[in-house]
Amino acid sequence: MTKSIAAFQDDYGRITGWPSDRRRAHQLAILDHLTGLFEPGRRYPEAEVLALLRDHSTMEDVGILLTELVEGDYLATSGGTYWRADARPVGGVEANG
C-alpha cells in the first residue's frame, strides 16, 4: 500500500477514525495495518479480536473495524473464532499464545 495512515493515527499509533468511502485507499491501508496484529495460523475468539482492536484504536465502535476486516477478506471467521484469511489456522482447537 502506498497510502499513509498517519492522518488516522494518534501519537501512539492507534487508529482514531475510519476514512470516508471516497478515501478507499486509506481504508485498505488501515486494514492492512490491522491485519498485522494477528498471527498467521492462529485462531482468536471474538472477545480477543475486539480487545486487540480496542487496544489499537480510539474509536468507540471497533465493530466497524471488525466488519471491514471480515468483509474485506482480511480475517475469516467460523463458529465465533477468527483467523487471518491469508493463513489457515493450525489444528482444530483454538490456539492461545
Coordinates of N, CA and C in Angstrom, one line a residue:
M1 N 0.8 -1.2 0.0 CA 0.0 0.0 0.0 C 0.9 1.2 0.0
T2 N 0.5 2.2 -0.8 CA 1.3 3.4 -0.9 C 0.7 4.5 0.0
K3 N -0.6 4.4 0.4 CA -1.2 5.4 1.2 C -0.8 5.3 2.6
S4 N -0.5 6.5 3.2 CA -0.2 6.6 4.6 C -1.4 6.6 5.5
I5 N -1.3 6.0 6.6 CA -2.4 6.0 7.6 C -2.2 7.0 8.7
A6 N -1.1 7.7 8.6 CA -0.7 8.6 9.7 C -1.8 9.6 10.1
A7 N -2.6 10.1 9.1 CA -3.6 11.1 9.4 C -4.8 10.4 10.2
F8 N -4.8 9.1 10.3 CA -5.8 8.4 11.0 C -5.3 7.7 12.3
Q9 N -4.1 8.2 12.7 CA -3.5 7.6 13.9 C -3.1 8.7 14.9
D10 N -3.2 8.3 16.2 CA -2.7 9.3 17.2 C -1.2 9.1 17.5
D11 N -0.7 9.8 18.4 CA 0.8 9.7 18.7 C 1.2 8.3 19.1
Y12 N 0.3 7.5 19.5 CA 0.7 6.1 19.9 C 0.4 5.1 18.8
G13 N 0.0 5.6 17.7 CA -0.2 4.7 16.5 C -1.6 4.0 16.5
R14 N -2.5 4.5 17.4 CA -3.8 3.9 17.4 C -4.7 4.6 16.3
I15 N -5.5 3.8 15.8 CA -6.5 4.3 14.7 C -7.5 5.2 15.4
T16 N -7.6 6.4 14.9 CA -8.5 7.4 15.5 C -9.9 7.6 14.8
G17 N -10.0 7.1 13.6 CA -11.2 7.2 12.8 C -11.2 6.4 11.6
W18 N -12.3 6.2 11.0 CA -12.5 5.5 9.7 C -12.7 6.4 8.6
P19 N -11.8 6.4 7.6 CA -11.9 7.3 6.4 C -13.2 7.1 5.7
S20 N -13.7 8.1 5.0 CA -14.9 8.1 4.2 C -14.6 7.1 3.0
D21 N -15.7 6.7 2.4 CA -15.6 5.8 1.3 C -14.9 6.4 0.1
R22 N -14.8 7.7 0.0 CA -14.1 8.3 -1.0 C -12.6 8.1 -0.8
R23 N -12.2 7.7 0.3 CA -10.8 7.5 0.7 C -10.5 6.0 0.8
R24 N -11.0 5.2 -0.1 CA -10.9 3.8 0.0 C -9.5 3.3 0.1
A25 N -8.5 4.0 -0.6 CA -7.1 3.5 -0.5 C -6.6 3.7 1.0
H26 N -7.1 4.7 1.7 CA -6.7 4.8 3.1 C -7.4 3.7 4.0
Q27 N -8.6 3.4 3.6 CA -9.3 2.3 4.3 C -8.5 1.0 4.2
L28 N -8.1 0.7 3.0 CA -7.4 -0.5 2.7 C -6.0 -0.5 3.4
A29 N -5.4 0.6 3.5 CA -4.1 0.7 4.2 C -4.3 0.5 5.7
I30 N -5.4 1.0 6.3 CA -5.7 0.7 7.7 C -5.9 -0.8 7.9
L31 N -6.7 -1.4 7.0 CA -7.0 -2.8 7.1 C -5.7 -3.6 7.0
D32 N -4.8 -3.3 6.1 CA -3.5 -4.0 6.0 C -2.8 -3.8 7.3
H33 N -2.8 -2.6 7.9 CA -2.1 -2.4 9.2 C -2.7 -3.2 10.3
L34 N -4.0 -3.3 10.4 CA -4.7 -4.0 11.5 C -4.5 -5.5 11.3
T35 N -4.4 -6.0 10.1 CA -4.2 -7.4 9.8 C -2.9 -7.9 10.5
G36 N -1.9 -7.0 10.5 CA -0.6 -7.3 11.1 C -0.7 -7.6 12.6
L37 N -1.8 -7.3 13.2 CA -1.9 -7.5 14.7 C -2.2 -9.0 14.9
F38 N -2.6 -9.7 13.9 CA -3.0 -11.1 14.1 C -1.9 -12.1 13.5
E39 N -1.6 -13.1 14.3 CA -0.6 -14.0 13.9 C -1.1 -15.0 12.9
P40 N -0.4 -15.3 11.8 CA -0.8 -16.2 10.8 C -1.0 -17.6 11.5
G41 N -2.0 -18.3 11.1 CA -2.3 -19.7 11.6 C -2.8 -19.8 13.0
R42 N -3.1 -18.7 13.6 CA -3.7 -18.7 15.0 C -5.2 -18.3 15.0
R43 N -5.9 -19.0 15.8 CA -7.4 -18.7 15.9 C -7.5 -17.8 17.1
Y44 N -8.5 -16.8 17.0 CA -8.8 -15.9 18.0 C -10.3 -15.9 18.3
P45 N -10.6 -16.0 19.6 CA -12.0 -15.8 20.0 C -12.4 -14.4 19.7
E46 N -13.7 -14.1 19.5 CA -14.2 -12.8 19.1 C -13.8 -11.8 20.2
A47 N -13.9 -12.2 21.5 CA -13.6 -11.2 22.6 C -12.1 -10.8 22.5
E48 N -11.2 -11.6 22.1 CA -9.8 -11.3 21.9 C -9.6 -10.4 20.7
V49 N -10.3 -10.7 19.6 CA -10.2 -9.8 18.5 C -10.7 -8.4 18.8
L50 N -11.8 -8.3 19.5 CA -12.3 -7.0 19.8 C -11.4 -6.3 20.8
A51 N -10.8 -7.0 21.7 CA -9.8 -6.4 22.7 C -8.6 -5.9 21.9
L52 N -8.1 -6.6 21.0 CA -6.9 -6.2 20.2 C -7.3 -4.9 19.4
L53 N -8.4 -4.9 18.8 CA -8.9 -3.7 18.1 C -9.0 -2.5 19.0
R54 N -9.6 -2.7 20.2 CA -9.7 -1.6 21.1 C -8.4 -1.1 21.6
D55 N -7.4 -2.0 21.8 CA -6.1 -1.6 22.2 C -5.4 -0.8 21.1
H56 N -5.7 -1.0 19.9 CA -5.0 -0.3 18.8 C -5.9 0.7 18.1
S57 N -6.9 1.2 18.8 CA -7.9 2.2 18.2 C -8.4 3.0 19.3
T58 N -8.8 4.2 19.0 CA -9.5 5.1 19.9 C -11.0 5.2 19.5
M59 N -11.4 4.5 18.5 CA -12.8 4.5 18.0 C -13.7 3.9 19.1
E60 N -14.9 4.5 19.2 CA -15.8 4.0 20.2 C -16.4 2.6 19.7
D61 N -16.6 2.5 18.4 CA -17.2 1.3 17.9 C -16.2 0.5 17.0
V62 N -15.4 -0.4 17.7 CA -14.4 -1.1 16.9 C -15.1 -2.2 16.1
G63 N -16.4 -2.4 16.3 CA -17.1 -3.4 15.4 C -17.0 -3.0 14.0
I64 N -16.9 -1.7 13.7 CA -16.8 -1.2 12.3 C -15.5 -1.8 11.7
L65 N -14.4 -1.8 12.5 CA -13.1 -2.3 12.0 C -13.2 -3.8 11.8
L66 N -13.9 -4.5 12.7 CA -14.0 -6.0 12.6 C -14.8 -6.3 11.4
T67 N -15.9 -5.6 11.2 CA -16.8 -5.8 10.0 C -16.0 -5.6 8.7
E68 N -15.2 -4.5 8.7 CA -14.4 -4.3 7.5 C -13.3 -5.3 7.3
L69 N -12.7 -5.8 8.3 CA -11.7 -6.8 8.2 C -12.3 -8.1 7.7
V70 N -13.5 -8.5 8.1 CA -14.1 -9.7 7.6 C -14.6 -9.6 6.2
E71 N -15.4 -8.5 6.0 CA -15.9 -8.3 4.6 C -14.9 -8.0 3.6
G72 N -13.7 -7.5 4.0 CA -12.6 -7.3 3.1 C -11.7 -8.5 2.9
D73 N -12.1 -9.6 3.5 CA -11.3 -10.9 3.5 C -9.9 -10.8 4.0
Y74 N -9.8 -9.9 5.0 CA -8.5 -9.9 5.8 C -8.6 -10.9 6.9
L75 N -9.8 -11.0 7.5 CA -10.0 -12.1 8.6 C -11.1 -13.0 8.1
A76 N -11.0 -14.2 8.4 CA -12.0 -15.2 8.2 C -12.6 -15.6 9.6
T77 N -13.8 -16.1 9.5 CA -14.5 -16.4 10.8 C -15.4 -17.7 10.6
S78 N -15.5 -18.4 11.7 CA -16.4 -19.5 11.8 C -16.6 -19.9 13.2
G79 N -17.8 -20.2 13.6 CA -18.0 -20.6 15.0 C -17.5 -19.7 16.1
G80 N -17.6 -18.4 15.9 CA -17.1 -17.5 16.9 C -15.6 -17.3 17.0
T81 N -14.9 -17.9 16.1 CA -13.4 -17.7 16.1 C -13.0 -17.0 14.8
Y82 N -11.9 -16.3 14.9 CA -11.4 -15.5 13.7 C -9.9 -15.9 13.5
W83 N -9.5 -15.8 12.3 CA -8.1 -16.0 11.9 C -7.8 -15.2 10.7
R84 N -6.5 -15.0 10.4 CA -6.1 -14.3 9.2 C -6.5 -15.1 8.0
A85 N -7.2 -14.4 7.1 CA -7.7 -15.1 5.9 C -6.5 -15.6 5.0
D86 N -5.4 -15.0 5.1 CA -4.2 -15.4 4.3 C -3.4 -16.6 4.9
A87 N -3.9 -17.1 6.0 CA -3.2 -18.2 6.7 C -4.2 -19.1 7.4
R88 N -4.2 -20.4 7.0 CA -5.1 -21.3 7.6 C -4.7 -21.5 9.1
P89 N -5.7 -21.6 10.0 CA -5.4 -21.9 11.4 C -4.9 -23.3 11.6
V90 N -4.0 -23.4 12.6 CA -3.4 -24.7 12.9 C -4.3 -25.5 13.8
G91 N -4.5 -26.7 13.4 CA -5.3 -27.6 14.3 C -6.8 -27.2 14.3
G92 N -7.6 -28.0 15.0 CA -9.0 -27.8 15.1 C -9.4 -27.2 16.4
V93 N -8.4 -26.9 17.3 CA -8.7 -26.3 18.6 C -8.2 -24.9 18.6
E94 N -8.9 -24.1 19.3 CA -8.4 -22.7 19.5 C -7.0 -22.6 20.1
A95 N -6.2 -21.9 19.4 CA -4.8 -21.8 19.9 C -4.7 -20.5 20.7
N96 N -4.1 -20.6 21.9 CA -3.9 -19.5 22.7 C -2.4 -19.3 22.9
G97 N -1.9 -18.1 22.6 CA -0.4 -18.0 22.6 C -0.1 -16.9 23.4

